[in-house]
Amino acid sequence: IADALGVSTSLTVTDMRFNNLDSETATLLASTAKNKGISLCGITPDQTHANLQGESGLGGKRMGPCDAILLTADLAVRAS
């Protein structure tokens, strides 16, 4: 996936959260996304608010440590 992100010229937003990534993969994706200006948590360029809480209820998806790595990259990409 990181290789595809690295050569993509049109992708600006995707949501890779909740994919049970390991930290090495999340870090590689985050680095590539920061260099290319790609959001990995689904945050669009014109978006001013984001609900990143996940789903509520039993079995609901919650962000884990590797999702936080992806979010850190998004904050760098969408810092303005």
PDB file of N, CA and C in Angstrom:
ATOM      1  N   ILE A   1       0.828  -1.188   0.000  1.00  0.00           N
ATOM      2  CA  ILE A   1       0.000   0.000   0.000  1.00  0.00           C
ATOM      3  C   ILE A   1       0.873   1.252   0.000  1.00  0.00           C
ATOM      4  N   ALA A   2       1.933   1.237   0.784  1.00  0.00           N
ATOM      5  CA  ALA A   2       2.806   2.410   0.850  1.00  0.00           C
ATOM      6  C   ALA A   2       3.427   2.709  -0.512  1.00  0.00           C
ATOM      7  N   ASP A   3       3.784   1.668  -1.261  1.00  0.00           N
ATOM      8  CA  ASP A   3       4.335   1.881  -2.602  1.00  0.00           C
ATOM      9  C   ASP A   3       3.312   2.564  -3.504  1.00  0.00           C
ATOM     10  N   ALA A   4       2.057   2.127  -3.426  1.00  0.00           N
ATOM     11  CA  ALA A   4       0.997   2.728  -4.239  1.00  0.00           C
ATOM     12  C   ALA A   4       0.771   4.187  -3.843  1.00  0.00           C
ATOM     13  N   LEU A   5       0.802   4.479  -2.544  1.00  0.00           N
ATOM     14  CA  LEU A   5       0.652   5.863  -2.095  1.00  0.00           C
ATOM     15  C   LEU A   5       1.794   6.728  -2.619  1.00  0.00           C
ATOM     16  N   GLY A   6       2.973   6.160  -2.655  1.00  0.00           N
ATOM     17  CA  GLY A   6       4.144   6.904  -3.081  1.00  0.00           C
ATOM     18  C   GLY A   6       4.119   7.333  -4.537  1.00  0.00           C
ATOM     19  N   VAL A   7       3.435   6.596  -5.385  1.00  0.00           N
ATOM     20  CA  VAL A   7       3.388   6.936  -6.805  1.00  0.00           C
ATOM     21  C   VAL A   7       2.067   7.558  -7.231  1.00  0.00           C
ATOM     22  N   SER A   8       1.086   7.559  -6.346  1.00  0.00           N
ATOM     23  CA  SER A   8      -0.216   8.128  -6.681  1.00  0.00           C
ATOM     24  C   SER A   8      -0.101   9.636  -6.848  1.00  0.00           C
ATOM     25  N   THR A   9      -0.736  10.146  -7.898  1.00  0.00           N
ATOM     26  CA  THR A   9      -0.742  11.592  -8.116  1.00  0.00           C
ATOM     27  C   THR A   9      -2.113  12.199  -7.866  1.00  0.00           C
ATOM     28  N   SER A  10      -3.136  11.363  -7.679  1.00  0.00           N
ATOM     29  CA  SER A  10      -4.482  11.907  -7.511  1.00  0.00           C
ATOM     30  C   SER A  10      -5.092  11.642  -6.139  1.00  0.00           C
ATOM     31  N   LEU A  11      -4.615  10.670  -5.403  1.00  0.00           N
ATOM     32  CA  LEU A  11      -5.182  10.344  -4.103  1.00  0.00           C
ATOM     33  C   LEU A  11      -4.807  11.404  -3.076  1.00  0.00           C
ATOM     34  N   THR A  12      -5.817  12.002  -2.426  1.00  0.00           N
ATOM     35  CA  THR A  12      -5.553  12.988  -1.386  1.00  0.00           C
ATOM     36  C   THR A  12      -6.164  12.592  -0.053  1.00  0.00           C
ATOM     37  N   VAL A  13      -7.161  11.691  -0.062  1.00  0.00           N
ATOM     38  CA  VAL A  13      -7.854  11.290   1.159  1.00  0.00           C
ATOM     39  C   VAL A  13      -8.209   9.812   1.088  1.00  0.00           C
ATOM     40  N   THR A  14      -7.923   9.099   2.152  1.00  0.00           N
ATOM     41  CA  THR A  14      -8.376   7.725   2.336  1.00  0.00           C
ATOM     42  C   THR A  14      -8.543   7.500   3.831  1.00  0.00           C
ATOM     43  N   ASP A  15      -9.245   6.459   4.213  1.00  0.00           N
ATOM     44  CA  ASP A  15      -9.408   6.169   5.633  1.00  0.00           C
ATOM     45  C   ASP A  15      -8.856   4.779   5.912  1.00  0.00           C
ATOM     46  N   MET A  16      -7.677   4.740   6.501  1.00  0.00           N
ATOM     47  CA  MET A  16      -6.985   3.479   6.794  1.00  0.00           C
ATOM     48  C   MET A  16      -7.147   3.055   8.253  1.00  0.00           C
ATOM     49  N   ARG A  17      -7.929   3.793   9.026  1.00  0.00           N
ATOM     50  CA  ARG A  17      -8.131   3.426  10.433  1.00  0.00           C
ATOM     51  C   ARG A  17      -8.857   2.091  10.541  1.00  0.00           C
ATOM     52  N   PHE A  18      -8.729   1.459  11.675  1.00  0.00           N
ATOM     53  CA  PHE A  18      -9.436   0.220  12.015  1.00  0.00           C
ATOM     54  C   PHE A  18      -9.038  -0.963  11.133  1.00  0.00           C
ATOM     55  N   ASN A  19      -7.815  -0.971  10.628  1.00  0.00           N
ATOM     56  CA  ASN A  19      -7.339  -2.065   9.782  1.00  0.00           C
ATOM     57  C   ASN A  19      -6.344  -2.974  10.489  1.00  0.00           C
ATOM     58  N   ASN A  20      -6.222  -2.822  11.792  1.00  0.00           N
ATOM     59  CA  ASN A  20      -5.318  -3.662  12.589  1.00  0.00           C
ATOM     60  C   ASN A  20      -3.896  -3.686  12.031  1.00  0.00           C
ATOM     61  N   LEU A  21      -3.404  -2.503  11.676  1.00  0.00           N
ATOM     62  CA  LEU A  21      -2.039  -2.388  11.170  1.00  0.00           C
ATOM     63  C   LEU A  21      -1.045  -2.573  12.309  1.00  0.00           C
ATOM     64  N   ASP A  22       0.142  -3.064  11.977  1.00  0.00           N
ATOM     65  CA  ASP A  22       1.202  -3.083  12.981  1.00  0.00           C
ATOM     66  C   ASP A  22       1.908  -1.727  12.944  1.00  0.00           C
ATOM     67  N   SER A  23       2.710  -1.450  13.953  1.00  0.00           N
ATOM     68  CA  SER A  23       3.328  -0.122  14.053  1.00  0.00           C
ATOM     69  C   SER A  23       4.298   0.163  12.911  1.00  0.00           C
ATOM     70  N   GLU A  24       5.000  -0.852  12.431  1.00  0.00           N
ATOM     71  CA  GLU A  24       5.931  -0.644  11.316  1.00  0.00           C
ATOM     72  C   GLU A  24       5.179  -0.212  10.061  1.00  0.00           C
ATOM     73  N   THR A  25       4.082  -0.876   9.769  1.00  0.00           N
ATOM     74  CA  THR A  25       3.283  -0.545   8.586  1.00  0.00           C
ATOM     75  C   THR A  25       2.654   0.837   8.734  1.00  0.00           C
ATOM     76  N   ALA A  26       2.091   1.118   9.912  1.00  0.00           N
ATOM     77  CA  ALA A  26       1.466   2.419  10.140  1.00  0.00           C
ATOM     78  C   ALA A  26       2.486   3.546  10.005  1.00  0.00           C
ATOM     79  N   THR A  27       3.691   3.337  10.514  1.00  0.00           N
ATOM     80  CA  THR A  27       4.744   4.344  10.420  1.00  0.00           C
ATOM     81  C   THR A  27       5.171   4.569   8.979  1.00  0.00           C
ATOM     82  N   LEU A  28       5.302   3.499   8.205  1.00  0.00           N
ATOM     83  CA  LEU A  28       5.654   3.617   6.790  1.00  0.00           C
ATOM     84  C   LEU A  28       4.566   4.360   6.019  1.00  0.00           C
ATOM     85  N   LEU A  29       3.310   3.997   6.257  1.00  0.00           N
ATOM     86  CA  LEU A  29       2.198   4.686   5.601  1.00  0.00           C
ATOM     87  C   LEU A  29       2.157   6.155   5.990  1.00  0.00           C
ATOM     88  N   ALA A  30       2.341   6.441   7.272  1.00  0.00           N
ATOM     89  CA  ALA A  30       2.308   7.820   7.752  1.00  0.00           C
ATOM     90  C   ALA A  30       3.410   8.659   7.114  1.00  0.00           C
ATOM     91  N   SER A  31       4.597   8.111   7.024  1.00  0.00           N
ATOM     92  CA  SER A  31       5.715   8.827   6.416  1.00  0.00           C
ATOM     93  C   SER A  31       5.431   9.130   4.945  1.00  0.00           C
ATOM     94  N   THR A  32       4.952   8.146   4.238  1.00  0.00           N
ATOM     95  CA  THR A  32       4.631   8.326   2.818  1.00  0.00           C
ATOM     96  C   THR A  32       3.515   9.347   2.646  1.00  0.00           C
ATOM     97  N   ALA A  33       2.486   9.246   3.478  1.00  0.00           N
ATOM     98  CA  ALA A  33       1.352  10.159   3.383  1.00  0.00           C
ATOM     99  C   ALA A  33       1.764  11.599   3.675  1.00  0.00           C
ATOM    100  N   LYS A  34       2.618  11.807   4.674  1.00  0.00           N
ATOM    101  CA  LYS A  34       3.090  13.162   4.974  1.00  0.00           C
ATOM    102  C   LYS A  34       3.846  13.746   3.792  1.00  0.00           C
ATOM    103  N   ASN A  35       4.690  12.946   3.170  1.00  0.00           N
ATOM    104  CA  ASN A  35       5.473  13.423   2.024  1.00  0.00           C
ATOM    105  C   ASN A  35       4.594  13.754   0.821  1.00  0.00           C
ATOM    106  N   LYS A  36       3.481  13.031   0.673  1.00  0.00           N
ATOM    107  CA  LYS A  36       2.597  13.221  -0.484  1.00  0.00           C
ATOM    108  C   LYS A  36       1.386  14.104  -0.174  1.00  0.00           C
ATOM    109  N   GLY A  37       1.189  14.482   1.089  1.00  0.00           N
ATOM    110  CA  GLY A  37       0.038  15.306   1.459  1.00  0.00           C
ATOM    111  C   GLY A  37      -1.281  14.549   1.425  1.00  0.00           C
ATOM    112  N   ILE A  38      -1.245  13.272   1.817  1.00  0.00           N
ATOM    113  CA  ILE A  38      -2.434  12.418   1.778  1.00  0.00           C
ATOM    114  C   ILE A  38      -2.964  12.215   3.197  1.00  0.00           C
ATOM    115  N   SER A  39      -4.268  12.385   3.367  1.00  0.00           N
ATOM    116  CA  SER A  39      -4.916  12.100   4.647  1.00  0.00           C
ATOM    117  C   SER A  39      -5.188  10.610   4.740  1.00  0.00           C
ATOM    118  N   LEU A  40      -4.786   9.988   5.839  1.00  0.00           N
ATOM    119  CA  LEU A  40      -5.026   8.558   6.063  1.00  0.00           C
ATOM    120  C   LEU A  40      -6.205   8.297   6.990  1.00  0.00           C
ATOM    121  N   CYS A  41      -6.823   9.355   7.505  1.00  0.00           N
ATOM    122  CA  CYS A  41      -7.960   9.198   8.424  1.00  0.00           C
ATOM    123  C   CYS A  41      -9.235   9.801   7.854  1.00  0.00           C
ATOM    124  N   GLY A  42      -9.258  10.051   6.565  1.00  0.00           N
ATOM    125  CA  GLY A  42     -10.464  10.528   5.908  1.00  0.00           C
ATOM    126  C   GLY A  42     -10.760  12.005   6.088  1.00  0.00           C
ATOM    127  N   ILE A  43      -9.768  12.786   6.461  1.00  0.00           N
ATOM    128  CA  ILE A  43      -9.976  14.222   6.673  1.00  0.00           C
ATOM    129  C   ILE A  43      -9.721  14.953   5.347  1.00  0.00           C
ATOM    130  N   THR A  44     -10.763  15.600   4.844  1.00  0.00           N
ATOM    131  CA  THR A  44     -10.654  16.294   3.559  1.00  0.00           C
ATOM    132  C   THR A  44      -9.970  17.648   3.744  1.00  0.00           C
ATOM    133  N   PRO A  45      -9.412  18.218   2.673  1.00  0.00           N
ATOM    134  CA  PRO A  45      -8.695  19.496   2.790  1.00  0.00           C
ATOM    135  C   PRO A  45      -9.548  20.644   3.341  1.00  0.00           C
ATOM    136  N   ASP A  46     -10.840  20.681   3.024  1.00  0.00           N
ATOM    137  CA  ASP A  46     -11.688  21.784   3.461  1.00  0.00           C
ATOM    138  C   ASP A  46     -12.457  21.485   4.751  1.00  0.00           C
ATOM    139  N   GLN A  47     -12.214  20.345   5.348  1.00  0.00           N
ATOM    140  CA  GLN A  47     -12.922  19.936   6.554  1.00  0.00           C
ATOM    141  C   GLN A  47     -12.411  20.697   7.771  1.00  0.00           C
ATOM    142  N   THR A  48     -13.330  21.199   8.611  1.00  0.00           N
ATOM    143  CA  THR A  48     -12.932  21.957   9.800  1.00  0.00           C
ATOM    144  C   THR A  48     -13.182  21.193  11.090  1.00  0.00           C
ATOM    145  N   HIS A  49     -13.966  20.125  11.067  1.00  0.00           N
ATOM    146  CA  HIS A  49     -14.248  19.303  12.242  1.00  0.00           C
ATOM    147  C   HIS A  49     -14.178  17.832  11.851  1.00  0.00           C
ATOM    148  N   ALA A  50     -13.784  16.992  12.778  1.00  0.00           N
ATOM    149  CA  ALA A  50     -13.741  15.550  12.522  1.00  0.00           C
ATOM    150  C   ALA A  50     -14.124  14.802  13.786  1.00  0.00           C
ATOM    151  N   ASN A  51     -15.002  13.821  13.650  1.00  0.00           N
ATOM    152  CA  ASN A  51     -15.365  12.951  14.758  1.00  0.00           C
ATOM    153  C   ASN A  51     -14.577  11.665  14.579  1.00  0.00           C
ATOM    154  N   LEU A  52     -13.559  11.471  15.380  1.00  0.00           N
ATOM    155  CA  LEU A  52     -12.687  10.308  15.260  1.00  0.00           C
ATOM    156  C   LEU A  52     -12.924   9.303  16.384  1.00  0.00           C
ATOM    157  N   GLN A  53     -14.096   9.376  17.011  1.00  0.00           N
ATOM    158  CA  GLN A  53     -14.381   8.517  18.149  1.00  0.00           C
ATOM    159  C   GLN A  53     -14.656   7.073  17.768  1.00  0.00           C
ATOM    160  N   GLY A  54     -14.953   6.802  16.527  1.00  0.00           N
ATOM    161  CA  GLY A  54     -15.282   5.434  16.136  1.00  0.00           C
ATOM    162  C   GLY A  54     -16.741   5.148  16.392  1.00  0.00           C
ATOM    163  N   GLU A  55     -17.095   3.880  16.436  1.00  0.00           N
ATOM    164  CA  GLU A  55     -18.473   3.462  16.631  1.00  0.00           C
ATOM    165  C   GLU A  55     -18.722   3.153  18.097  1.00  0.00           C
ATOM    166  N   SER A  56     -19.903   3.475  18.569  1.00  0.00           N
ATOM    167  CA  SER A  56     -20.237   3.184  19.961  1.00  0.00           C
ATOM    168  C   SER A  56     -20.910   1.822  20.078  1.00  0.00           C
ATOM    169  N   GLY A  57     -21.057   1.361  21.296  1.00  0.00           N
ATOM    170  CA  GLY A  57     -21.724   0.091  21.537  1.00  0.00           C
ATOM    171  C   GLY A  57     -20.745  -1.064  21.619  1.00  0.00           C
ATOM    172  N   LEU A  58     -21.260  -2.217  21.964  1.00  0.00           N
ATOM    173  CA  LEU A  58     -20.421  -3.404  22.061  1.00  0.00           C
ATOM    174  C   LEU A  58     -19.858  -3.772  20.703  1.00  0.00           C
ATOM    175  N   GLY A  59     -18.599  -4.039  20.665  1.00  0.00           N
ATOM    176  CA  GLY A  59     -17.952  -4.406  19.409  1.00  0.00           C
ATOM    177  C   GLY A  59     -17.677  -3.230  18.492  1.00  0.00           C
ATOM    178  N   GLY A  60     -17.961  -2.014  18.973  1.00  0.00           N
ATOM    179  CA  GLY A  60     -17.711  -0.831  18.163  1.00  0.00           C
ATOM    180  C   GLY A  60     -16.231  -0.625  17.915  1.00  0.00           C
ATOM    181  N   LYS A  61     -15.917  -0.038  16.797  1.00  0.00           N
ATOM    182  CA  LYS A  61     -14.523   0.205  16.448  1.00  0.00           C
ATOM    183  C   LYS A  61     -14.000   1.409  17.204  1.00  0.00           C
ATOM    184  N   ARG A  62     -12.824   1.265  17.756  1.00  0.00           N
ATOM    185  CA  ARG A  62     -12.126   2.345  18.449  1.00  0.00           C
ATOM    186  C   ARG A  62     -10.721   2.446  17.898  1.00  0.00           C
ATOM    187  N   MET A  63     -10.205   3.662  17.856  1.00  0.00           N
ATOM    188  CA  MET A  63      -8.849   3.836  17.367  1.00  0.00           C
ATOM    189  C   MET A  63      -7.856   3.215  18.340  1.00  0.00           C
ATOM    190  N   GLY A  64      -6.872   2.531  17.792  1.00  0.00           N
ATOM    191  CA  GLY A  64      -5.817   1.927  18.585  1.00  0.00           C
ATOM    192  C   GLY A  64      -4.518   2.691  18.413  1.00  0.00           C
ATOM    193  N   PRO A  65      -3.444   2.205  18.997  1.00  0.00           N
ATOM    194  CA  PRO A  65      -2.150   2.889  18.928  1.00  0.00           C
ATOM    195  C   PRO A  65      -1.669   3.133  17.488  1.00  0.00           C
ATOM    196  N   CYS A  66      -1.850   2.183  16.610  1.00  0.00           N
ATOM    197  CA  CYS A  66      -1.387   2.369  15.231  1.00  0.00           C
ATOM    198  C   CYS A  66      -2.269   3.349  14.468  1.00  0.00           C
ATOM    199  N   ASP A  67      -3.547   3.423  14.843  1.00  0.00           N
ATOM    200  CA  ASP A  67      -4.420   4.443  14.256  1.00  0.00           C
ATOM    201  C   ASP A  67      -3.951   5.838  14.668  1.00  0.00           C
ATOM    202  N   ALA A  68      -3.412   5.948  15.878  1.00  0.00           N
ATOM    203  CA  ALA A  68      -2.887   7.231  16.349  1.00  0.00           C
ATOM    204  C   ALA A  68      -1.682   7.669  15.510  1.00  0.00           C
ATOM    205  N   ILE A  69      -0.889   6.725  15.051  1.00  0.00           N
ATOM    206  CA  ILE A  69       0.239   7.045  14.163  1.00  0.00           C
ATOM    207  C   ILE A  69      -0.294   7.655  12.872  1.00  0.00           C
ATOM    208  N   LEU A  70      -1.367   7.067  12.319  1.00  0.00           N
ATOM    209  CA  LEU A  70      -1.980   7.599  11.102  1.00  0.00           C
ATOM    210  C   LEU A  70      -2.544   8.991  11.354  1.00  0.00           C
ATOM    211  N   LEU A  71      -3.182   9.185  12.500  1.00  0.00           N
ATOM    212  CA  LEU A  71      -3.759  10.488  12.833  1.00  0.00           C
ATOM    213  C   LEU A  71      -2.672  11.554  12.973  1.00  0.00           C
ATOM    214  N   THR A  72      -1.538  11.184  13.529  1.00  0.00           N
ATOM    215  CA  THR A  72      -0.425  12.131  13.659  1.00  0.00           C
ATOM    216  C   THR A  72       0.005  12.640  12.284  1.00  0.00           C
ATOM    217  N   ALA A  73       0.051  11.740  11.300  1.00  0.00           N
ATOM    218  CA  ALA A  73       0.391  12.152   9.942  1.00  0.00           C
ATOM    219  C   ALA A  73      -0.671  13.098   9.388  1.00  0.00           C
ATOM    220  N   ASP A  74      -1.952  12.790   9.657  1.00  0.00           N
ATOM    221  CA  ASP A  74      -3.039  13.664   9.189  1.00  0.00           C
ATOM    222  C   ASP A  74      -2.921  15.055   9.773  1.00  0.00           C
ATOM    223  N   LEU A  75      -2.569  15.139  11.047  1.00  0.00           N
ATOM    224  CA  LEU A  75      -2.432  16.456  11.673  1.00  0.00           C
ATOM    225  C   LEU A  75      -1.321  17.260  11.007  1.00  0.00           C
ATOM    226  N   ALA A  76      -0.277  16.597  10.561  1.00  0.00           N
ATOM    227  CA  ALA A  76       0.799  17.285   9.844  1.00  0.00           C
ATOM    228  C   ALA A  76       0.338  17.715   8.458  1.00  0.00           C
ATOM    229  N   VAL A  77      -0.440  16.866   7.796  1.00  0.00           N
ATOM    230  CA  VAL A  77      -0.910  17.153   6.434  1.00  0.00           C
ATOM    231  C   VAL A  77      -1.966  18.251   6.443  1.00  0.00           C
ATOM    232  N   ARG A  78      -2.868  18.204   7.425  1.00  0.00           N
ATOM    233  CA  ARG A  78      -3.994  19.146   7.487  1.00  0.00           C
ATOM    234  C   ARG A  78      -3.794  20.181   8.590  1.00  0.00           C
ATOM    235  N   ALA A  79      -2.577  20.623   8.802  1.00  0.00           N
ATOM    236  CA  ALA A  79      -2.242  21.515   9.917  1.00  0.00           C
ATOM    237  C   ALA A  79      -2.868  22.903   9.797  1.00  0.00           C
ATOM    238  N   SER A  80      -3.209  23.322   8.606  1.00  0.00           N
ATOM    239  CA  SER A  80      -3.710  24.710   8.462  1.00  0.00           C
ATOM    240  C   SER A  80      -5.131  24.849   8.731  1.00  0.00           C
TER     241      SER A  80
END
